[in-house]
XYZ file of C-alpha atoms in Angstrom:
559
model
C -38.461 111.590 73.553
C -41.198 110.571 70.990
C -38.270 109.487 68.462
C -37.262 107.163 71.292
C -40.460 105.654 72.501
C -41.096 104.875 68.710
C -37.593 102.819 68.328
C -38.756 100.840 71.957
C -42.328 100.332 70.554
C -40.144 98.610 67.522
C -37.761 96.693 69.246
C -40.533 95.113 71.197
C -42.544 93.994 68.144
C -40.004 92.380 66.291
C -39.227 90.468 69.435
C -42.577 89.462 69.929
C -42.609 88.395 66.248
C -39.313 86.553 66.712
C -40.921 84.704 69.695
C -44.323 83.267 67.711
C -42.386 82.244 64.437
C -39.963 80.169 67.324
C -42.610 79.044 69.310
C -44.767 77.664 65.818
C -41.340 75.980 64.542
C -41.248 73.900 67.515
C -44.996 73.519 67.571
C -44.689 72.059 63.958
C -41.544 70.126 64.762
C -43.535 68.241 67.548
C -46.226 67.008 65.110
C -43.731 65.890 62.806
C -41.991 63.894 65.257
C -45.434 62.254 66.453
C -46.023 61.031 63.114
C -42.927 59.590 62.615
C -42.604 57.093 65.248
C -45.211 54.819 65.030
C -47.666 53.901 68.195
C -46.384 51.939 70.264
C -48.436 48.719 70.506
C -49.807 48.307 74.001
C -49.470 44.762 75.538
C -52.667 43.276 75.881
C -52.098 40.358 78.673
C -55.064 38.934 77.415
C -53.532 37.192 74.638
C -51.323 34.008 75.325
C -48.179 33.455 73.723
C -46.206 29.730 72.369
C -45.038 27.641 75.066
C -41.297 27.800 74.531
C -39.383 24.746 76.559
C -35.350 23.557 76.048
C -35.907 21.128 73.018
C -37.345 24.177 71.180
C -34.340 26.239 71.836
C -31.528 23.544 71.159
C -33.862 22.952 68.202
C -33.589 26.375 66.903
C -29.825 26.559 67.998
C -28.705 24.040 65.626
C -30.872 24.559 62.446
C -28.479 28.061 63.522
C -25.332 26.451 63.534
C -25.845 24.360 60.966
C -26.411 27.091 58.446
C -23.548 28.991 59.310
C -21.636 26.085 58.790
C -22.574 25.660 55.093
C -22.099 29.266 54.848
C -18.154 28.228 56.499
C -17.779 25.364 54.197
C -19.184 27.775 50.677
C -16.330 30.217 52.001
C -13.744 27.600 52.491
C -14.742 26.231 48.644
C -14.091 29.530 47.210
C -11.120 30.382 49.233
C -9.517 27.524 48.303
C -9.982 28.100 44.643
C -8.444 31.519 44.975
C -5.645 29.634 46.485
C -5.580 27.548 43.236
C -6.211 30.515 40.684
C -3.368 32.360 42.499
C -0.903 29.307 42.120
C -1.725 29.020 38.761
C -1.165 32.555 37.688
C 2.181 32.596 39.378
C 2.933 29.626 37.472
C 1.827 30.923 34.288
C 3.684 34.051 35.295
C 6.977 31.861 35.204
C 6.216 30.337 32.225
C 5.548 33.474 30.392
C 8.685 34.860 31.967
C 10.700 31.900 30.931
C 9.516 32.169 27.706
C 11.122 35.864 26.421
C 11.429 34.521 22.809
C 7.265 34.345 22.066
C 7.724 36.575 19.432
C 10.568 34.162 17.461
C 7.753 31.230 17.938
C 4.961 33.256 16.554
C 7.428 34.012 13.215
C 8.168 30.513 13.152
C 4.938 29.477 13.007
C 3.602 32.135 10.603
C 6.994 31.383 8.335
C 5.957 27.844 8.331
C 2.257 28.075 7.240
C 3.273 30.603 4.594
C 6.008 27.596 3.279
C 3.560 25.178 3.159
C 1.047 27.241 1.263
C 3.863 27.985 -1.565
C 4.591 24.201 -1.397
C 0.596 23.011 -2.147
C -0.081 25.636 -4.581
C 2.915 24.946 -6.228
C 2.736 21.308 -6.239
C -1.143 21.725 -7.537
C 0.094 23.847 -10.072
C 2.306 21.009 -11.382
C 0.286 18.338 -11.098
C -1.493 18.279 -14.722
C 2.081 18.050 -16.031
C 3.125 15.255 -13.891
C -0.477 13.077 -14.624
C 0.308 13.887 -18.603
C 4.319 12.677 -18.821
C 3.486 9.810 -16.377
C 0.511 8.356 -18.431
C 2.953 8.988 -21.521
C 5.366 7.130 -20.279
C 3.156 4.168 -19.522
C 1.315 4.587 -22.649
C 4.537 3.954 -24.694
C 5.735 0.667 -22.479
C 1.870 -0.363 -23.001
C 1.997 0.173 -26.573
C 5.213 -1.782 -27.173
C 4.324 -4.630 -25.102
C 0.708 -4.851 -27.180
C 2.703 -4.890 -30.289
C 4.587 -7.684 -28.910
C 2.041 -9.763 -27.914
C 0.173 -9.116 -31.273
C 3.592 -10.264 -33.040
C 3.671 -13.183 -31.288
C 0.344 -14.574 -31.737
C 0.377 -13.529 -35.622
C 3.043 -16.058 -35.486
C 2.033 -18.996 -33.809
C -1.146 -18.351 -36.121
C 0.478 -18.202 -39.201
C 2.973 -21.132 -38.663
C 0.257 -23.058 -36.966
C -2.162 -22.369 -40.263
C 1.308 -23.110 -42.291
C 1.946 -26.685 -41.133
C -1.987 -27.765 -40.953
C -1.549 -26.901 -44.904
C 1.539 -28.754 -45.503
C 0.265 -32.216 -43.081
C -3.425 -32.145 -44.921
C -2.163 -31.601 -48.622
C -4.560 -29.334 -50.046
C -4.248 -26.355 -52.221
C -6.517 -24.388 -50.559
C -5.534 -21.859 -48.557
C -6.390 -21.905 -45.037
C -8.242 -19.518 -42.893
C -5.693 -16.704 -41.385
C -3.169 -18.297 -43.388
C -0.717 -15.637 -45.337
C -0.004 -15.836 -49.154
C 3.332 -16.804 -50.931
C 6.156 -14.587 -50.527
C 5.019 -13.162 -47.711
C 4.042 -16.077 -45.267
C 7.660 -17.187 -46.049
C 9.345 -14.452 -45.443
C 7.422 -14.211 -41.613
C 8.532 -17.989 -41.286
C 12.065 -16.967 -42.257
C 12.091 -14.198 -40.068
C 11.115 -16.101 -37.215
C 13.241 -19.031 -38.076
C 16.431 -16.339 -38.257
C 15.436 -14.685 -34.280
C 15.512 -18.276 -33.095
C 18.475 -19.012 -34.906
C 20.033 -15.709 -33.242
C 18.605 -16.602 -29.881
C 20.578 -19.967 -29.852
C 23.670 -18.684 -31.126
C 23.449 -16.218 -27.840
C 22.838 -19.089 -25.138
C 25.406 -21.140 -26.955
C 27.802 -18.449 -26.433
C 26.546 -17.886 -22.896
C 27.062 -21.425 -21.784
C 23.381 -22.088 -21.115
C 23.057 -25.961 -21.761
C 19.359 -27.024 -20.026
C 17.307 -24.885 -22.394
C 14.450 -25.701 -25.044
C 13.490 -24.079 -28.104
C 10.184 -21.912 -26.654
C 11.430 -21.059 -23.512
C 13.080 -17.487 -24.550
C 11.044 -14.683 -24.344
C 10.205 -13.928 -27.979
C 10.380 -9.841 -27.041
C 12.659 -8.233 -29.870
C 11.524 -5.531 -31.575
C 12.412 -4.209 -35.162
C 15.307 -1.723 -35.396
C 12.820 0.856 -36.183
C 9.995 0.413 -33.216
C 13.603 0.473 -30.876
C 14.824 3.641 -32.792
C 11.418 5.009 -32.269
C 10.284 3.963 -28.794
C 13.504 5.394 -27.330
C 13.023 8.480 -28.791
C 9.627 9.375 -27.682
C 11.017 7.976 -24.105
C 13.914 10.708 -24.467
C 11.352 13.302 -25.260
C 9.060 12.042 -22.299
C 12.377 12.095 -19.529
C 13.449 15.759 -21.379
C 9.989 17.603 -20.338
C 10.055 15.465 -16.879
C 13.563 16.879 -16.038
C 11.756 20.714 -16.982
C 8.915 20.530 -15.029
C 10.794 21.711 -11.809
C 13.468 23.840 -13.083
C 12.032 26.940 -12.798
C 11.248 25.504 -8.890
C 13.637 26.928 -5.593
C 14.869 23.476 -4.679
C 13.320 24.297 -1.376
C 10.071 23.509 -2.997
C 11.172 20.288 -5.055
C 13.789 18.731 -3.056
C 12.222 16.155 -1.070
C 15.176 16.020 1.329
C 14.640 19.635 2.375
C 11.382 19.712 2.169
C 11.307 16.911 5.096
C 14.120 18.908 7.200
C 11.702 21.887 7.400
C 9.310 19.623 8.456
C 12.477 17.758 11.003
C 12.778 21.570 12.032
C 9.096 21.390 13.184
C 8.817 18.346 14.909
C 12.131 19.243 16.656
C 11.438 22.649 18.007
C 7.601 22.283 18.773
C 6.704 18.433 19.014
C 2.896 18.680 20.074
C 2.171 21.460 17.533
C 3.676 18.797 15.317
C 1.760 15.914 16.682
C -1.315 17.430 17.085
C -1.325 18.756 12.951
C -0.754 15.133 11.951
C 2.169 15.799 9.478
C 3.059 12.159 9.948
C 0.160 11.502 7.774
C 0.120 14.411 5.690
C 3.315 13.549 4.120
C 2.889 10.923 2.089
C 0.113 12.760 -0.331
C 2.210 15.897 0.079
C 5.404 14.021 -1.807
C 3.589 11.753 -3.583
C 3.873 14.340 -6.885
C 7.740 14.663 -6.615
C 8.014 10.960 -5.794
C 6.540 10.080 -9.279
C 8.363 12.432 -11.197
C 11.412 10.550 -10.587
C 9.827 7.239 -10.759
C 8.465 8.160 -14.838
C 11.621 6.222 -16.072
C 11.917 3.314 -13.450
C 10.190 0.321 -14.671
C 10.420 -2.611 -12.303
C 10.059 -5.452 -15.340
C 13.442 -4.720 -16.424
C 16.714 -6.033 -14.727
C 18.512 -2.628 -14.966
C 16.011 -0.572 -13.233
C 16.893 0.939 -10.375
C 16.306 -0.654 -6.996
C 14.183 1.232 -5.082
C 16.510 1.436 -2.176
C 19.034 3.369 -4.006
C 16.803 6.108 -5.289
C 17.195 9.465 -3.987
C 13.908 9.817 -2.198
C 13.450 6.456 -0.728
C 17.052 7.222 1.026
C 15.653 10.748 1.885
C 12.482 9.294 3.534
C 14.297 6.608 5.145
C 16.782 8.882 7.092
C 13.852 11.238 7.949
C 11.816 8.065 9.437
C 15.285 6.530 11.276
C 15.634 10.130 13.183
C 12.982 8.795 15.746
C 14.282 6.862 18.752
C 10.383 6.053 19.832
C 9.166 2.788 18.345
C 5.691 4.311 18.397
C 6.715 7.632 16.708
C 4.276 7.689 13.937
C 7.105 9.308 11.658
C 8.520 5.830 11.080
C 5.063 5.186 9.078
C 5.776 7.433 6.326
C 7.868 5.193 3.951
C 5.561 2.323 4.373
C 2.428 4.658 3.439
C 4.268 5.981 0.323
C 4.874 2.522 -0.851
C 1.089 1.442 -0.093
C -0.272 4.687 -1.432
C 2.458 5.449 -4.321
C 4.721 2.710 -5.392
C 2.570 -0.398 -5.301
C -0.256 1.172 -7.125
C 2.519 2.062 -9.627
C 3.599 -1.775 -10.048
C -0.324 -2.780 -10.253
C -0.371 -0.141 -13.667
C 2.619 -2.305 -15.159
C 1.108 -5.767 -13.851
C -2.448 -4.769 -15.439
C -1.134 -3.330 -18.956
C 2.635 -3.835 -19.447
C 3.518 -7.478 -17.615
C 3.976 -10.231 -19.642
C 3.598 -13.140 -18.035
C 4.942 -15.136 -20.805
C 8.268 -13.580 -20.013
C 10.252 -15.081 -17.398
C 12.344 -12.591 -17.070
C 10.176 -9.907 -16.250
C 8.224 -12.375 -13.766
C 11.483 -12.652 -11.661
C 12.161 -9.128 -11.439
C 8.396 -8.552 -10.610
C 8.340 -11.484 -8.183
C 11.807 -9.911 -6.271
C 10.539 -6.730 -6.005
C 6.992 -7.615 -4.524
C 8.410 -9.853 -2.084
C 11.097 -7.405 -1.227
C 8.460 -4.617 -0.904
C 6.350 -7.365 1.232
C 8.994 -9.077 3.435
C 11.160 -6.209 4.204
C 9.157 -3.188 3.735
C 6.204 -3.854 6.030
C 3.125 -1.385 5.305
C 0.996 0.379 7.623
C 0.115 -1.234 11.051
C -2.747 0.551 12.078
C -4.914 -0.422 8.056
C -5.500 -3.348 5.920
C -3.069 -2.825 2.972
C -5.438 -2.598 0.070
C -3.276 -1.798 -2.800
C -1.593 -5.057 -2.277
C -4.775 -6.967 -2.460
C -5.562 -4.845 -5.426
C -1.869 -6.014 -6.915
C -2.164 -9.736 -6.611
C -5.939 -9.802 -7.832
C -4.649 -8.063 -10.875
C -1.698 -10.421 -10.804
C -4.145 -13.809 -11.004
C -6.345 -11.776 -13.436
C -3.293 -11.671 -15.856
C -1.992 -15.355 -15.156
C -5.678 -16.183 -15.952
C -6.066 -14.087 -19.274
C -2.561 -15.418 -20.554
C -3.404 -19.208 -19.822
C -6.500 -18.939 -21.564
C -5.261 -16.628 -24.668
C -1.634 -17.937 -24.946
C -1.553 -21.205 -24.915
C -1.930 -23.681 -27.507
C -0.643 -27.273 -27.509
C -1.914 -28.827 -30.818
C -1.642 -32.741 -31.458
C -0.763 -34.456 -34.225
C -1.138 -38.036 -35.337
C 2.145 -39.888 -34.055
C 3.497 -40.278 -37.612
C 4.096 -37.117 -37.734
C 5.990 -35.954 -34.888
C 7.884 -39.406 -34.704
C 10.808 -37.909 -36.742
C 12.175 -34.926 -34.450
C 13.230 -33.350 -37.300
C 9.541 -32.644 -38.776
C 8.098 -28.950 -38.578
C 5.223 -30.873 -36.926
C 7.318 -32.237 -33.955
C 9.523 -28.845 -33.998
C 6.445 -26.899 -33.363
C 4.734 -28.999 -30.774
C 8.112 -28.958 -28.990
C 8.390 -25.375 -28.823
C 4.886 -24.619 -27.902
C 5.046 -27.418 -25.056
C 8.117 -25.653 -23.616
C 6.742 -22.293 -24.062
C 4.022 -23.612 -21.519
C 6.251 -24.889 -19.095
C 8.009 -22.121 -19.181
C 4.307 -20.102 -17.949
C 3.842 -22.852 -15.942
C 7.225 -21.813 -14.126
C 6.319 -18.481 -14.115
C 2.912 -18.497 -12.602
C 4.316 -21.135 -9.833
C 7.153 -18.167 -8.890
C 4.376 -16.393 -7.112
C 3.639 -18.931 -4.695
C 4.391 -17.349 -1.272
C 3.309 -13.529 -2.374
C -0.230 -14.813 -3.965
C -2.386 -17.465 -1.791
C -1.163 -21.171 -2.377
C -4.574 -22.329 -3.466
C -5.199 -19.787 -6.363
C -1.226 -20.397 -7.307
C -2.776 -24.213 -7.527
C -5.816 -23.545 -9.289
C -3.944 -21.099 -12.054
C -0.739 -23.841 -12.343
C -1.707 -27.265 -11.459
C -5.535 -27.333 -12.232
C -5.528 -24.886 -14.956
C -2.279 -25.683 -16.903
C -0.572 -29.019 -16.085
C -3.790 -30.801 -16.120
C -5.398 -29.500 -19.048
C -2.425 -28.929 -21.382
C 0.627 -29.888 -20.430
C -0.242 -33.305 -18.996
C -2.169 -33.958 -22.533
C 0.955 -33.472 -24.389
C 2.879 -35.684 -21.986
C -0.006 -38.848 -22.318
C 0.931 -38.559 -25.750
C 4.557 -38.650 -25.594
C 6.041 -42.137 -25.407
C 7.899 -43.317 -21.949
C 11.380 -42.776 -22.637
C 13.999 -39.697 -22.477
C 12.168 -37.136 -23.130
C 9.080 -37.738 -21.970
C 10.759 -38.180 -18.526
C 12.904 -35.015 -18.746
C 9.365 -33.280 -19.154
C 8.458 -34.824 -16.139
C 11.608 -33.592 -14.276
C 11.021 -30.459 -15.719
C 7.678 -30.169 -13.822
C 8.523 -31.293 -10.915
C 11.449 -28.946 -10.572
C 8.547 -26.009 -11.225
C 6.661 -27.496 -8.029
C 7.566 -25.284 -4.610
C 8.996 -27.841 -2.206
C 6.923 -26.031 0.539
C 3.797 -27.715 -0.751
C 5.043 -31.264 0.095
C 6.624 -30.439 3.350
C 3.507 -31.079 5.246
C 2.104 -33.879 4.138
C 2.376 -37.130 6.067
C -0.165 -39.535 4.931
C 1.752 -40.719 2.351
C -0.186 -39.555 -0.697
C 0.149 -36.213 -2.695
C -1.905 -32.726 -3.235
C -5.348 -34.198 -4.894
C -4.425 -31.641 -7.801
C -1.331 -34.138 -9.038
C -3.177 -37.815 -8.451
C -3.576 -37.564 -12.499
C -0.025 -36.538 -13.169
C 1.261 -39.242 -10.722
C -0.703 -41.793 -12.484
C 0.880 -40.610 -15.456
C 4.464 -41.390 -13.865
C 3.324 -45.038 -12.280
C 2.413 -45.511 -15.980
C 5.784 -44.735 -16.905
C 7.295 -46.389 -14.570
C 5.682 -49.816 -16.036
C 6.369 -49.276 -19.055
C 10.147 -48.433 -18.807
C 10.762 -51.545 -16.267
C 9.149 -53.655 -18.745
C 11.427 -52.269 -21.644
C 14.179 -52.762 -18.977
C 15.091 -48.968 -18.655
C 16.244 -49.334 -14.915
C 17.755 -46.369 -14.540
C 14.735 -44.440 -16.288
C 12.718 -46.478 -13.501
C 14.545 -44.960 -10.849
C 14.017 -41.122 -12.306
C 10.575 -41.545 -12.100
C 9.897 -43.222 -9.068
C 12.553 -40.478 -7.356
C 9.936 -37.967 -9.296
C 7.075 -39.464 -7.354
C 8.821 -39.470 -4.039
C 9.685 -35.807 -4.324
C 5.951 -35.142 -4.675
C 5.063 -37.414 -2.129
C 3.654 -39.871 -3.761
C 4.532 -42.590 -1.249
C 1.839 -44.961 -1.838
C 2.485 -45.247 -5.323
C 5.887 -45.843 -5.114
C 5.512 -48.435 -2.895
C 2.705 -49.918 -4.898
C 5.596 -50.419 -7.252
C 8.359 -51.425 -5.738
C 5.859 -54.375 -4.016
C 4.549 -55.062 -7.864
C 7.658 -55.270 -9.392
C 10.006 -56.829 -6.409
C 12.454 -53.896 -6.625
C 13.759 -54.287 -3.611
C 16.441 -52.305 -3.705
C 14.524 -49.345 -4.507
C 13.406 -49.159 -0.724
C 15.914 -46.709 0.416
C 14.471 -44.236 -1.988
C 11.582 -43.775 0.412
């Protein structure tokens, strides 16, 4: 019984311990829960609040709505560019599925920058060879052409000194004049090429010609034996210089269908890189090596249509069917920057203007290069400025340097025969024959330096002397003809006021002089050459002048 009343007395203390630790949890849970909320403020009716009426409200509403319609419209922005981004990703999808062979492109591309990178450095690595056969070649045509002009003016010297002894009578020997044995044998010598020179026309059937007018341009068995061998040697280590090249590398044809292969396959890559104007500097090396042995004085060079890589270039230009495909610029820009510069070299240093033949072939080619081959549209062509300044330098230098005119008393050239008259002969028609040459570049250099270098320069200070000195007759009117036929037609054809260019009022005078003179000798027929002469030249006052003077009537048709 004790036992028992002890377990009760437990049982009923633990739950009266349970109870208070319950009973102070709930106690503690109620404080918590009045600190949490916060007092509620109580209204004091004292205070008065904003008047609030409609126009407040409708106010409010639409500050409201308008907000949440820039919020609409910022949504509607952006939805519609997800719209766009979408569209364009499924387009670029396409593409990218279209386009399975990205991989082949990528090789393409890499396989082409990797060819071009062998082509520079190769090219660069080839260039000191080119620069040193190319100047070598020049340097040899330079050096025979100084030797010829040196030959020639030791000549005219020499005979010139020659004769001034032999027309003044004295023993002494004249400055620059040669000794004995040795100033006859030049004589001799030159007597013998003139002699040869004849014989040749003769044979050829060439009837208008006068002793002077051939191009005095032999050379001696041995400077021929030598210059061509040093040329051989020079076109020998030019035909080397690519041979241990892959003709991939060299070959301008193939180099330009890798380049076709480009353009064909990925034109805006192609575009965009500017090849169209890359390629002329790229070639320019391989274009040179084959022009070391062209040399555009002489008739049997090679016309520079015919040569491999003008055709090559030509065909790679013709492949566009665009007129404004800038591919169709690259021959004209390797003429401007390659060939003309080229021609300048041989105007500057090789050119004789002396020679007539060389001036035609010149002439032909720069108006073929001009007329036909038209340079670059979108630049001012500068190497042909720079070619016909260096042209009129030339003409300038030779008119002043090579040629002489001398005069002698009448008694002396009155007998054809004479070494006086022989030499004043030839040295008059060696003049016309410049004067011929310079006027052959009318139409490629401007008319009034072609005036200045030909009419002002040379008829009126030398060969118009010689022809106030010749009496009226034969050949002092087949002089005249002779200069008139130089004289482009195109200079007369617009002049309708009856008189001439002011540049020929002295040699027209010279002709009305003539004229007088041979209708006073009664030389009708001489009378009508002239005055024909003048009428050709325009000369139309004069002519009339005379016909009036001399009641020749029946010249008035000739007007």
């Amino acid at each position: 019984d004790g036992s028992s009343e002890d377990e009760a007395q437990i049982k009923w203390e633990e739950q009266q311990i349970k109870k208070a630790v319950k009973l102070s949890q709930e106690t503690y849970d109620d404080a918590s829960l009045h600190k949490s909320q916060p007092a509620k403020p109580k209204f004091d009716p004292s205070i008065s609040l904003p008047p609030v009426n409609l126009e407040i409200v409708k106010k409010r509403l639409t500050e409201r709505i308008t907000s949440l319609q820039d919020v609409h419209r910022a949504h509607q922005r952006e939805y519609e560019k997800c719209v766009e981004d979408i569209e364009s990703s499924k387009m670029t999808v396409q593409e990218l599925e279209k386009s399975s062979d990205a991989a082949l492109n990528y090789k393409f591309y890499r396989a082409m920058k990797t060819y071009v990178e062998n082509l520079i450095n190769c090219l660069n690595e080839k260039l000191k060879h080119i620069n040193d056969l190319e100047l070598a070649a020049h340097v040899l045509l330079q050096q025979r052409a100084m030797r010829v002009l040196k030959r020639r003016q030791d000549e005219l010297k020499n005979e010139s000194a020659h004769i001034q002894h032999l027309t003044s009578g004295s023993d002494k020997p004249t400055n620059g004049r040669l000794e004995g044995d040795e100033e006859t044998q030049l004589l001799e010598t030159c007597e013998h090429q003139r002699t040869r020179r004849r014989q040749v026309r003769e044979r050829a059937g060439e009837a208008d010609h006068h002793e002077g007018m051939s191009s005095d341009d032999e050379l001696t068995p041995t400077e021929v034996t030598e210059f061509r061998k040093s040329r051989d040697n020079v076109l020998e280590d030019s035909r080397k210089i690519f041979e241990d090249v892959h003709a991939d590398f060299c070959d301008i044809r193939k180099i330009l269908l890798k380049f076709q292969e480009w353009k064909e396959k990925f034109p805006d890559s192609y575009c965009d890189a500017y090849i169209s104007f890359c390629l002329p500097k790229l070639l320019n090396p391989l274009i040179r090596v084959q022009l070391i042995n062209w040399n555009p004085l002489e008739q049997n060079s090679a016309e520079l249509e015919e040569m491999p890589w003008f055709r090559a270039i030509e065909e790679f230009s013709n492949e566009s069917k665009r007129d404004d495909d800038p591919d169709q610029e690259v021959l004209p820009r390797v003429i401007e920057k390659t060939i003309l510069p080229k021609i300048t070299a041989f105007v500057k240093s090789v050119w004789d203007p002396l020679s007539t033949s060389q001036t035609k072939n010149l002439v032909h080619l720069c108006s073929n290069i001009f007329e036909k081959q038209v340079l670059s549209k979108n630049e001012c062509s500068r190497a042909r400025e720079d070619l016909v300044n260096v042209a009129v330098l030339r003409m300038k230098k030779c008119v002043e340097e090579d040629v002489f005119i001398p005069l002698y008393p009448k008694s002396s050239v009155k007998d054809k025969s004479s070494l006086c008259s022989k030499f004043q002969e030839r040295l008059f028609w060696s003049a016309i024959k410049l004067f011929s040459n310079i006027l052959r570049w009318d139409g490629i250099v401007q008319e009034d330096m072609v005036r200045d270098l030909g009419v002002n320069k040379l008829l009126n200070r030398y060969l118009l002397l010689n022809l106030l000195n010749t009496p009226p007759g034969p050949d002092n009117t087949e002089k005249c003809k002779k200069v008139v036929a130089c004289l482009p037609e195109r200079w007369f054809q617009d002049l309708k006021s009856g008189s001439t260019l002011p540049e020929l009022l002295n040699f027209c005078q010279h002709l009305a002089q003539c004229a007088r003179t041979l209708h006073k000798n009664n030389y009708s027929d001489e009378v009508k050459e002239v005055i024909l002469l003048l009428v050709k030249i325009k000369a139309l006052h004069i002519v009339e002048d005379i016909i009036e003077e001399y009641k020749l009537e029946d010249l008035k048709s000739m007007i």
